[in-house]
PDB file of C-alpha atoms and ligand atoms in Angstrom:
ATOM      1  CA  UNK H   1       5.819  11.051  18.025  1.00  0.00           C
ATOM      2  CA  UNK H   2       2.099  11.089  18.832  1.00  0.00           C
ATOM      3  CA  UNK H   3      -0.006   8.111  17.837  1.00  0.00           C
ATOM      4  CA  UNK H   4      -2.319   8.519  14.825  1.00  0.00           C
ATOM      5  CA  UNK H   5      -5.972   8.945  15.802  1.00  0.00           C
ATOM      6  CA  UNK H   6      -8.810   7.601  13.631  1.00  0.00           C
ATOM      7  CA  UNK H   7     -12.539   7.930  14.212  1.00  0.00           C
ATOM      8  CA  UNK H   8     -15.861   6.607  12.977  1.00  0.00           C
ATOM      9  CA  UNK H   9     -18.562   9.253  13.455  1.00  0.00           C
ATOM     10  CA  UNK H  10     -22.091   7.946  12.881  1.00  0.00           C
ATOM     11  CA  UNK H  11     -25.261   9.981  13.368  1.00  0.00           C
ATOM     12  CA  UNK H  12     -27.738   8.022  15.518  1.00  0.00           C
ATOM     13  CA  UNK H  13     -30.728   8.609  13.262  1.00  0.00           C
ATOM     14  CA  UNK H  14     -31.252   5.145  11.802  1.00  0.00           C
ATOM     15  CA  UNK H  15     -29.778   1.695  11.314  1.00  0.00           C
ATOM     16  CA  UNK H  16     -26.168   1.228  10.265  1.00  0.00           C
ATOM     17  CA  UNK H  17     -25.848  -0.210   6.769  1.00  0.00           C
ATOM     18  CA  UNK H  18     -23.074  -1.739   4.650  1.00  0.00           C
ATOM     19  CA  UNK H  19     -21.591   1.693   3.899  1.00  0.00           C
ATOM     20  CA  UNK H  20     -21.156   2.355   7.615  1.00  0.00           C
ATOM     21  CA  UNK H  21     -19.597  -1.074   8.064  1.00  0.00           C
ATOM     22  CA  UNK H  22     -17.028  -0.187   5.387  1.00  0.00           C
ATOM     23  CA  UNK H  23     -16.204   3.112   7.116  1.00  0.00           C
ATOM     24  CA  UNK H  24     -15.971   1.621  10.582  1.00  0.00           C
ATOM     25  CA  UNK H  25     -13.895  -1.404   9.512  1.00  0.00           C
ATOM     26  CA  UNK H  26     -11.550   0.693   7.359  1.00  0.00           C
ATOM     27  CA  UNK H  27     -10.948   3.129  10.215  1.00  0.00           C
ATOM     28  CA  UNK H  28     -10.337   0.357  12.690  1.00  0.00           C
ATOM     29  CA  UNK H  29      -8.049  -1.577  10.275  1.00  0.00           C
ATOM     30  CA  UNK H  30      -6.038   1.534   9.393  1.00  0.00           C
ATOM     31  CA  UNK H  31      -5.716   2.524  13.053  1.00  0.00           C
ATOM     32  CA  UNK H  32      -4.465  -0.953  13.886  1.00  0.00           C
ATOM     33  CA  UNK H  33      -1.976  -1.004  11.009  1.00  0.00           C
ATOM     34  CA  UNK H  34      -0.610   2.392  12.082  1.00  0.00           C
ATOM     35  CA  UNK H  35      -0.420   1.467  15.768  1.00  0.00           C
ATOM     36  CA  UNK H  36      -2.955   4.237  16.296  1.00  0.00           C
ATOM     37  CA  UNK H  37      -6.082   4.884  18.351  1.00  0.00           C
ATOM     38  CA  UNK H  38      -9.618   4.262  17.164  1.00  0.00           C
ATOM     39  CA  UNK H  39     -12.520   6.384  18.430  1.00  0.00           C
ATOM     40  CA  UNK H  40     -16.250   6.298  17.845  1.00  0.00           C
ATOM     41  CA  UNK H  41     -18.003   9.666  17.998  1.00  0.00           C
ATOM     42  CA  UNK H  42     -21.765   9.996  18.151  1.00  0.00           C
ATOM     43  CA  UNK H  43     -22.897  12.882  15.933  1.00  0.00           C
ATOM     44  CA  UNK H  44     -26.190  13.635  17.641  1.00  0.00           C
ATOM     45  CA  UNK H  45     -26.597  17.382  17.204  1.00  0.00           C
ATOM     46  CA  UNK H  46     -29.909  16.980  15.351  1.00  0.00           C
ATOM     47  CA  UNK H  47     -32.466  17.037  18.183  1.00  0.00           C
ATOM     48  CA  UNK H  48     -35.332  15.917  15.957  1.00  0.00           C
ATOM     49  CA  UNK H  49     -33.667  12.864  14.431  1.00  0.00           C
ATOM     50  CA  UNK H  50     -31.118  11.583  16.963  1.00  0.00           C
ATOM     51  CA  UNK H  51     -32.335   8.727  19.176  1.00  0.00           C
ATOM     52  CA  UNK H  52     -30.608   6.981  22.058  1.00  0.00           C
ATOM     53  CA  UNK H  53     -32.142   3.715  20.810  1.00  0.00           C
ATOM     54  CA  UNK H  54     -30.280   4.009  17.509  1.00  0.00           C
ATOM     55  CA  UNK H  55     -27.080   4.808  19.404  1.00  0.00           C
ATOM     56  CA  UNK H  56     -27.381   1.566  21.367  1.00  0.00           C
ATOM     57  CA  UNK H  57     -27.933  -0.352  18.124  1.00  0.00           C
ATOM     58  CA  UNK H  58     -24.846   1.267  16.585  1.00  0.00           C
ATOM     59  CA  UNK H  59     -22.686   0.050  19.484  1.00  0.00           C
ATOM     60  CA  UNK H  60     -24.254  -3.387  19.231  1.00  0.00           C
ATOM     61  CA  UNK H  61     -23.620  -3.631  15.466  1.00  0.00           C
ATOM     62  CA  UNK H  62     -20.011  -2.436  15.826  1.00  0.00           C
ATOM     63  CA  UNK H  63     -19.311  -4.961  18.587  1.00  0.00           C
ATOM     64  CA  UNK H  64     -20.870  -7.695  16.416  1.00  0.00           C
ATOM     65  CA  UNK H  65     -18.486  -6.711  13.583  1.00  0.00           C
ATOM     66  CA  UNK H  66     -15.661  -7.402  16.027  1.00  0.00           C
ATOM     67  CA  UNK H  67     -14.716  -3.756  16.431  1.00  0.00           C
ATOM     68  CA  UNK H  68     -13.396  -2.396  19.706  1.00  0.00           C
ATOM     69  CA  UNK H  69     -13.206   1.337  20.423  1.00  0.00           C
ATOM     70  CA  UNK H  70     -12.032   3.667  23.165  1.00  0.00           C
ATOM     71  CA  UNK H  71     -14.440   4.634  25.922  1.00  0.00           C
ATOM     72  CA  UNK H  72     -15.970   6.911  26.969  1.00  0.00           C
ATOM     73  CA  UNK H  73     -17.456   7.843  23.640  1.00  0.00           C
ATOM     74  CA  UNK H  74     -17.837  11.525  22.781  1.00  0.00           C
ATOM     75  CA  UNK H  75     -21.374  12.656  22.038  1.00  0.00           C
ATOM     76  CA  UNK H  76     -21.472  15.918  20.117  1.00  0.00           C
ATOM     77  CA  UNK H  77     -24.582  17.078  21.961  1.00  0.00           C
ATOM     78  CA  UNK H  78     -22.556  17.131  25.187  1.00  0.00           C
ATOM     79  CA  UNK H  79     -19.998  19.559  23.729  1.00  0.00           C
ATOM     80  CA  UNK H  80     -22.178  22.379  22.432  1.00  0.00           C
ATOM     81  CA  UNK H  81     -20.286  24.825  24.680  1.00  0.00           C
ATOM     82  CA  UNK H  82     -17.126  24.120  22.650  1.00  0.00           C
ATOM     83  CA  UNK H  83     -19.020  24.792  19.437  1.00  0.00           C
ATOM     84  CA  UNK H  84     -20.263  28.044  21.009  1.00  0.00           C
ATOM     85  CA  UNK H  85     -16.690  29.121  21.802  1.00  0.00           C
ATOM     86  CA  UNK H  86     -15.723  28.518  18.175  1.00  0.00           C
ATOM     87  CA  UNK H  87     -18.716  30.575  17.009  1.00  0.00           C
ATOM     88  CA  UNK H  88     -17.730  33.402  19.370  1.00  0.00           C
ATOM     89  CA  UNK H  89     -14.202  33.327  17.962  1.00  0.00           C
ATOM     90  CA  UNK H  90     -15.487  33.474  14.374  1.00  0.00           C
ATOM     91  CA  UNK H  91     -17.885  36.250  15.329  1.00  0.00           C
ATOM     92  CA  UNK H  92     -15.018  38.309  16.724  1.00  0.00           C
ATOM     93  CA  UNK H  93     -13.262  37.877  13.376  1.00  0.00           C
ATOM     94  CA  UNK H  94     -16.356  39.372  11.731  1.00  0.00           C
ATOM     95  CA  UNK H  95     -17.195  36.416   9.497  1.00  0.00           C
ATOM     96  CA  UNK H  96     -20.638  35.494  10.871  1.00  0.00           C
ATOM     97  CA  UNK H  97     -24.016  37.086  10.322  1.00  0.00           C
ATOM     98  CA  UNK H  98     -27.555  36.239  11.425  1.00  0.00           C
ATOM     99  CA  UNK H  99     -29.883  35.106   8.658  1.00  0.00           C
ATOM    100  CA  UNK H 100     -33.637  35.368   9.202  1.00  0.00           C
ATOM    101  CA  UNK H 101     -34.710  33.865   5.862  1.00  0.00           C
ATOM    102  CA  UNK H 102     -37.169  30.987   5.954  1.00  0.00           C
ATOM    103  CA  UNK H 103     -36.710  27.959   3.697  1.00  0.00           C
ATOM    104  CA  UNK H 104     -39.459  29.383   1.496  1.00  0.00           C
ATOM    105  CA  UNK H 105     -37.683  32.767   1.206  1.00  0.00           C
ATOM    106  CA  UNK H 106     -34.486  31.007   0.163  1.00  0.00           C
ATOM    107  CA  UNK H 107     -36.234  28.768  -2.347  1.00  0.00           C
ATOM    108  CA  UNK H 108     -37.983  31.730  -3.926  1.00  0.00           C
ATOM    109  CA  UNK H 109     -34.801  33.801  -4.128  1.00  0.00           C
ATOM    110  CA  UNK H 110     -32.330  31.161  -5.261  1.00  0.00           C
ATOM    111  CA  UNK H 111     -34.046  28.287  -7.072  1.00  0.00           C
ATOM    112  CA  UNK H 112     -32.841  29.423 -10.508  1.00  0.00           C
ATOM    113  CA  UNK H 113     -29.372  30.356  -9.230  1.00  0.00           C
ATOM    114  CA  UNK H 114     -26.129  28.398  -8.828  1.00  0.00           C
ATOM    115  CA  UNK H 115     -26.071  25.124  -6.869  1.00  0.00           C
ATOM    116  CA  UNK H 116     -23.627  23.917  -4.215  1.00  0.00           C
ATOM    117  CA  UNK H 117     -21.659  20.643  -4.633  1.00  0.00           C
ATOM    118  CA  UNK H 118     -24.601  18.728  -3.073  1.00  0.00           C
ATOM    119  CA  UNK H 119     -26.970  20.216  -5.632  1.00  0.00           C
ATOM    120  CA  UNK H 120     -28.762  22.568  -3.240  1.00  0.00           C
ATOM    121  CA  UNK H 121     -29.287  26.212  -4.236  1.00  0.00           C
ATOM    122  CA  UNK H 122     -26.569  28.515  -2.922  1.00  0.00           C
ATOM    123  CA  UNK H 123     -27.889  31.061  -0.421  1.00  0.00           C
ATOM    124  CA  UNK H 124     -28.280  34.352  -2.323  1.00  0.00           C
ATOM    125  CA  UNK H 125     -26.917  36.440   0.559  1.00  0.00           C
ATOM    126  CA  UNK H 126     -30.097  38.408   1.339  1.00  0.00           C
ATOM    127  CA  UNK H 127     -29.375  38.876   5.062  1.00  0.00           C
ATOM    128  CA  UNK H 128     -25.675  39.601   4.517  1.00  0.00           C
ATOM    129  CA  UNK H 129     -26.767  43.084   3.468  1.00  0.00           C
ATOM    130  CA  UNK H 130     -28.772  43.947   6.588  1.00  0.00           C
ATOM    131  CA  UNK H 131     -27.418  46.802   8.677  1.00  0.00           C
ATOM    132  CA  UNK H 132     -26.256  46.247  12.248  1.00  0.00           C
ATOM    133  CA  UNK H 133     -29.340  48.144  13.470  1.00  0.00           C
ATOM    134  CA  UNK H 134     -31.712  45.956  11.418  1.00  0.00           C
ATOM    135  CA  UNK H 135     -30.043  42.823  12.759  1.00  0.00           C
ATOM    136  CA  UNK H 136     -30.272  44.016  16.365  1.00  0.00           C
ATOM    137  CA  UNK H 137     -33.897  45.010  15.927  1.00  0.00           C
ATOM    138  CA  UNK H 138     -34.950  41.664  14.418  1.00  0.00           C
ATOM    139  CA  UNK H 139     -33.083  39.727  17.121  1.00  0.00           C
ATOM    140  CA  UNK H 140     -34.737  41.835  19.837  1.00  0.00           C
ATOM    141  CA  UNK H 141     -38.121  40.968  18.252  1.00  0.00           C
ATOM    142  CA  UNK H 142     -37.199  37.304  18.790  1.00  0.00           C
ATOM    143  CA  UNK H 143     -37.211  36.473  15.095  1.00  0.00           C
ATOM    144  CA  UNK H 144     -35.606  33.058  14.678  1.00  0.00           C
ATOM    145  CA  UNK H 145     -32.304  33.056  12.827  1.00  0.00           C
ATOM    146  CA  UNK H 146     -29.351  30.907  11.804  1.00  0.00           C
ATOM    147  CA  UNK H 147     -25.730  32.067  11.798  1.00  0.00           C
ATOM    148  CA  UNK H 148     -24.063  31.978   8.394  1.00  0.00           C
ATOM    149  CA  UNK H 149     -20.428  32.239   7.418  1.00  0.00           C
ATOM    150  CA  UNK H 150     -19.703  35.266   5.257  1.00  0.00           C
ATOM    151  CA  UNK H 151     -17.747  33.194   2.761  1.00  0.00           C
ATOM    152  CA  UNK H 152     -16.162  36.028   0.788  1.00  0.00           C
ATOM    153  CA  UNK H 153     -14.949  37.682   3.970  1.00  0.00           C
ATOM    154  CA  UNK H 154     -13.609  34.436   5.401  1.00  0.00           C
ATOM    155  CA  UNK H 155     -11.766  33.710   2.139  1.00  0.00           C
ATOM    156  CA  UNK H 156     -10.218  37.191   2.257  1.00  0.00           C
ATOM    157  CA  UNK H 157      -8.301  36.129   5.390  1.00  0.00           C
ATOM    158  CA  UNK H 158      -6.455  33.352   3.553  1.00  0.00           C
ATOM    159  CA  UNK H 159      -2.876  34.181   2.703  1.00  0.00           C
ATOM    160  CA  UNK H 160      -2.013  30.983   0.810  1.00  0.00           C
ATOM    161  CA  UNK H 161      -4.081  28.584  -1.301  1.00  0.00           C
ATOM    162  CA  UNK H 162      -6.173  26.263   0.852  1.00  0.00           C
ATOM    163  CA  UNK H 163      -5.326  22.585   0.319  1.00  0.00           C
ATOM    164  CA  UNK H 164      -5.785  19.231   2.018  1.00  0.00           C
ATOM    165  CA  UNK H 165      -3.900  15.962   1.917  1.00  0.00           C
ATOM    166  CA  UNK H 166      -6.029  13.206   0.418  1.00  0.00           C
ATOM    167  CA  UNK H 167      -5.086   9.560   0.324  1.00  0.00           C
ATOM    168  CA  UNK H 168      -8.256   8.471  -1.531  1.00  0.00           C
ATOM    169  CA  UNK H 169      -8.778   4.747  -1.935  1.00  0.00           C
ATOM    170  CA  UNK H 170      -5.143   4.120  -2.765  1.00  0.00           C
ATOM    171  CA  UNK H 171      -1.817   4.301  -1.031  1.00  0.00           C
ATOM    172  CA  UNK H 172      -0.504   7.555  -2.444  1.00  0.00           C
ATOM    173  CA  UNK H 173      -1.221  10.908  -0.873  1.00  0.00           C
ATOM    174  CA  UNK H 174      -1.961  13.947  -2.961  1.00  0.00           C
ATOM    175  CA  UNK H 175      -2.678  17.591  -2.293  1.00  0.00           C
ATOM    176  CA  UNK H 176      -6.160  18.702  -3.254  1.00  0.00           C
ATOM    177  CA  UNK H 177      -7.059  22.354  -3.669  1.00  0.00           C
ATOM    178  CA  UNK H 178     -10.039  23.217  -1.460  1.00  0.00           C
ATOM    179  CA  UNK H 179     -12.888  25.274  -2.901  1.00  0.00           C
ATOM    180  CA  UNK H 180     -15.077  26.366   0.010  1.00  0.00           C
ATOM    181  CA  UNK H 181     -16.495  29.218  -2.081  1.00  0.00           C
ATOM    182  CA  UNK H 182     -18.490  26.602  -4.020  1.00  0.00           C
ATOM    183  CA  UNK H 183     -20.757  26.302  -0.949  1.00  0.00           C
ATOM    184  CA  UNK H 184     -21.582  29.981  -0.512  1.00  0.00           C
ATOM    185  CA  UNK H 185     -22.510  31.327   2.928  1.00  0.00           C
ATOM    186  CA  UNK H 186     -22.959  28.016   4.781  1.00  0.00           C
ATOM    187  CA  UNK H 187     -24.980  27.755   8.002  1.00  0.00           C
ATOM    188  CA  UNK H 188     -22.736  27.315  11.071  1.00  0.00           C
ATOM    189  CA  UNK H 189     -25.436  27.499  13.755  1.00  0.00           C
ATOM    190  CA  UNK H 190     -28.949  26.277  13.120  1.00  0.00           C
ATOM    191  CA  UNK H 191     -32.218  27.611  14.486  1.00  0.00           C
ATOM    192  CA  UNK H 192     -32.960  24.574  16.633  1.00  0.00           C
ATOM    193  CA  UNK H 193     -29.412  23.983  17.887  1.00  0.00           C
ATOM    194  CA  UNK H 194     -26.500  26.441  18.063  1.00  0.00           C
ATOM    195  CA  UNK H 195     -24.156  24.382  15.913  1.00  0.00           C
ATOM    196  CA  UNK H 196     -24.106  22.603  12.532  1.00  0.00           C
ATOM    197  CA  UNK H 197     -22.520  19.571  10.900  1.00  0.00           C
ATOM    198  CA  UNK H 198     -19.622  21.607   9.437  1.00  0.00           C
ATOM    199  CA  UNK H 199     -18.808  23.387  12.688  1.00  0.00           C
ATOM    200  CA  UNK H 200     -19.265  20.392  14.988  1.00  0.00           C
ATOM    201  CA  UNK H 201     -17.201  17.991  12.893  1.00  0.00           C
ATOM    202  CA  UNK H 202     -14.333  20.490  12.607  1.00  0.00           C
ATOM    203  CA  UNK H 203     -14.276  21.432  16.286  1.00  0.00           C
ATOM    204  CA  UNK H 204     -14.692  17.855  17.511  1.00  0.00           C
ATOM    205  CA  UNK H 205     -12.052  16.339  15.233  1.00  0.00           C
ATOM    206  CA  UNK H 206      -9.591  18.906  16.589  1.00  0.00           C
ATOM    207  CA  UNK H 207     -10.721  18.490  20.212  1.00  0.00           C
ATOM    208  CA  UNK H 208     -10.203  14.733  19.961  1.00  0.00           C
ATOM    209  CA  UNK H 209      -6.819  15.089  18.261  1.00  0.00           C
ATOM    210  CA  UNK H 210      -8.012  13.226  15.156  1.00  0.00           C
ATOM    211  CA  UNK H 211      -5.122  12.924  12.697  1.00  0.00           C
ATOM    212  CA  UNK H 212      -6.869  10.840   9.999  1.00  0.00           C
ATOM    213  CA  UNK H 213     -10.420  11.407   8.789  1.00  0.00           C
ATOM    214  CA  UNK H 214     -11.583   8.342   6.854  1.00  0.00           C
ATOM    215  CA  UNK H 215     -15.144   8.720   5.547  1.00  0.00           C
ATOM    216  CA  UNK H 216     -17.286   8.269   2.445  1.00  0.00           C
ATOM    217  CA  UNK H 217     -16.716  10.138  -0.822  1.00  0.00           C
ATOM    218  CA  UNK H 218     -20.092  11.818  -0.359  1.00  0.00           C
ATOM    219  CA  UNK H 219     -18.320  14.137   2.118  1.00  0.00           C
ATOM    220  CA  UNK H 220     -15.363  14.885  -0.184  1.00  0.00           C
ATOM    221  CA  UNK H 221     -16.516  18.403  -1.121  1.00  0.00           C
ATOM    222  CA  UNK H 222     -17.571  19.252   2.442  1.00  0.00           C
ATOM    223  CA  UNK H 223     -13.881  18.953   3.329  1.00  0.00           C
ATOM    224  CA  UNK H 224     -13.330  22.322   1.652  1.00  0.00           C
ATOM    225  CA  UNK H 225     -15.541  23.979   4.293  1.00  0.00           C
ATOM    226  CA  UNK H 226     -13.832  22.046   7.090  1.00  0.00           C
ATOM    227  CA  UNK H 227     -10.405  23.163   5.872  1.00  0.00           C
ATOM    228  CA  UNK H 228     -11.535  26.785   5.802  1.00  0.00           C
ATOM    229  CA  UNK H 229     -12.912  26.534   9.346  1.00  0.00           C
ATOM    230  CA  UNK H 230      -9.659  24.933  10.525  1.00  0.00           C
ATOM    231  CA  UNK H 231      -7.751  27.904   9.086  1.00  0.00           C
ATOM    232  CA  UNK H 232     -10.130  30.430  10.641  1.00  0.00           C
ATOM    233  CA  UNK H 233     -10.047  28.701  14.044  1.00  0.00           C
ATOM    234  CA  UNK H 234      -6.334  27.985  13.992  1.00  0.00           C
ATOM    235  CA  UNK H 235      -6.770  24.202  14.144  1.00  0.00           C
ATOM    236  CA  UNK H 236      -4.506  21.526  12.735  1.00  0.00           C
ATOM    237  CA  UNK H 237      -5.714  19.785   9.583  1.00  0.00           C
ATOM    238  CA  UNK H 238      -5.965  15.990   9.639  1.00  0.00           C
ATOM    239  CA  UNK H 239      -5.147  13.836   6.598  1.00  0.00           C
ATOM    240  CA  UNK H 240      -8.283  12.842   4.674  1.00  0.00           C
ATOM    241  CA  UNK H 241      -9.239   9.630   2.970  1.00  0.00           C
ATOM    242  CA  UNK H 242     -12.590   9.560   1.180  1.00  0.00           C
ATOM    243  CA  UNK H 243     -13.500   5.977   0.445  1.00  0.00           C
ATOM    244  CA  UNK H 244     -15.805   4.379  -2.121  1.00  0.00           C
ATOM    245  CA  UNK H 245     -19.545   4.508  -1.550  1.00  0.00           C
ATOM    246  CA  UNK H 246     -21.522   1.287  -1.321  1.00  0.00           C
ATOM    247  CA  UNK H 247     -24.542   1.361  -3.602  1.00  0.00           C
ATOM    248  CA  UNK H 248     -27.766  -0.558  -3.138  1.00  0.00           C
ATOM    249  CA  UNK H 249     -29.262  -2.963  -5.677  1.00  0.00           C
ATOM    250  CA  UNK H 250     -31.028  -0.004  -7.291  1.00  0.00           C
ATOM    251  CA  UNK H 251     -27.645   1.652  -7.910  1.00  0.00           C
ATOM    252  CA  UNK H 252     -28.420   4.425  -5.410  1.00  0.00           C
ATOM    253  CA  UNK H 253     -26.480   5.428  -2.295  1.00  0.00           C
ATOM    254  CA  UNK H 254     -27.699   3.495   0.756  1.00  0.00           C
ATOM    255  CA  UNK H 255     -29.760   5.442   3.227  1.00  0.00           C
ATOM    256  CA  UNK H 256     -30.413   4.778   6.893  1.00  0.00           C
ATOM    257  CA  UNK H 257     -34.032   3.903   6.191  1.00  0.00           C
ATOM    258  CA  UNK H 258     -33.245   1.150   3.650  1.00  0.00           C
ATOM    259  CA  UNK H 259     -34.061  -2.224   5.113  1.00  0.00           C
ATOM    260  CA  UNK H 260     -32.225  -4.772   3.011  1.00  0.00           C
ATOM    261  CA  UNK H 261     -28.677  -3.561   3.470  1.00  0.00           C
ATOM    262  CA  UNK H 262     -28.990  -2.650   7.140  1.00  0.00           C
ATOM    263  CA  UNK H 263     -26.582  -4.625   9.294  1.00  0.00           C
ATOM    264  CA  UNK H 264     -29.440  -5.570  11.583  1.00  0.00           C
ATOM    265  CA  UNK H 265     -31.383  -7.232   8.773  1.00  0.00           C
ATOM    266  CA  UNK H 266     -28.240  -8.928   7.433  1.00  0.00           C
ATOM    267  CA  UNK H 267     -27.457 -10.256  10.904  1.00  0.00           C
ATOM    268  CA  UNK H 268     -31.014 -11.560  11.111  1.00  0.00           C
ATOM    269  CA  UNK H 269     -30.547 -13.614   7.941  1.00  0.00           C
ATOM    270  CA  UNK H 270     -27.692 -15.484   9.606  1.00  0.00           C
ATOM    271  CA  UNK H 271     -24.768 -13.632   8.003  1.00  0.00           C
ATOM    272  CA  UNK H 272     -21.482 -13.591   9.919  1.00  0.00           C
ATOM    273  CA  UNK H 273     -19.055 -10.640  10.243  1.00  0.00           C
ATOM    274  CA  UNK H 274     -16.710 -12.452   7.829  1.00  0.00           C
ATOM    275  CA  UNK H 275     -19.498 -12.415   5.209  1.00  0.00           C
ATOM    276  CA  UNK H 276     -19.779  -8.645   5.607  1.00  0.00           C
ATOM    277  CA  UNK H 277     -16.021  -8.235   5.066  1.00  0.00           C
ATOM    278  CA  UNK H 278     -16.247 -10.417   1.977  1.00  0.00           C
ATOM    279  CA  UNK H 279     -19.207  -8.435   0.606  1.00  0.00           C
ATOM    280  CA  UNK H 280     -17.200  -5.247   1.177  1.00  0.00           C
ATOM    281  CA  UNK H 281     -14.117  -6.788  -0.484  1.00  0.00           C
ATOM    282  CA  UNK H 282     -12.016  -6.008   2.561  1.00  0.00           C
TER     283      UNK H 282
HETATM  284  N1  LIG P 301     -21.949  11.916  10.960  1.00  0.00           N
HETATM  285  C1  LIG P 301     -21.687  11.836   9.556  1.00  0.00           C
HETATM  286  C2  LIG P 301     -22.558  10.746   8.953  1.00  0.00           C
HETATM  287  O1  LIG P 301     -23.068   9.894   9.653  1.00  0.00           O
HETATM  288  C3  LIG P 301     -20.241  11.537   9.232  1.00  0.00           C
HETATM  289  C4  LIG P 301     -19.382  12.703   9.483  1.00  0.00           C
HETATM  290  C5  LIG P 301     -17.912  12.556   9.133  1.00  0.00           C
HETATM  291  O2  LIG P 301     -17.399  11.408   9.090  1.00  0.00           O
HETATM  292  O3  LIG P 301     -17.269  13.558   8.968  1.00  0.00           O
HETATM  293  O4  LIG P 301     -22.741  10.767   7.747  1.00  0.00           O
END
């Protein structure tokens, strides 16, 4: 039997906060309990926001929490060729199309329309209807574009209902029906970098042999897209566990820019790792 593989996958675009501490500690604790491996993956595909300085602080905070992880660490930005291969594969299956719409075009065309599970307007599909000649012509004119998944076409390949195994906050596992259609034609390759969160996380989890994805509930609905991509790319599905979200004093989800709950600030006030565990009720 292969050992279970867990991972904590922060984006190096700010300070780690209490929510990250919960994710990292839970992953490490669960890996330990299962006799499994624990990996840290740096999700640095966003060229504008990812900083090596934040990455160093992430490692420092994790070590301070008493967490140990396997080295070398995988950085997503160093594996863009693998994301490209996945895009090529999807393209050959005919489920990708270039989209030339600007943010403004999309806002104007879809603001009154249906919203995705994150509350953003669903892409109205404008560029899905371009002819092959129009696409080729606009690409040859160097018009910037993203690559979108033709959701309806991708769903037409499914032969059985798409599900995932969810163990939630509790001990029992249940099957959840995935609903990727709720996201519409998601972007799989951005303008500035030829990959996207959905594509990179799916490809990298598979490449690293991740068997258990433990992450915040804010990514629960995104799992539907990841399951669809796994089916399309012929990749094994991990088990998922979407844990509680830590809220700030204002009752809102913590963000990387918040000062008070950042681990760095808490460390500065003299808190010990055991205090963090207690705060997190671990
Ligand atoms: N990189 C993502 C984040 O920092 C987490 C991705 C995941 O765990 O799937 O929010």
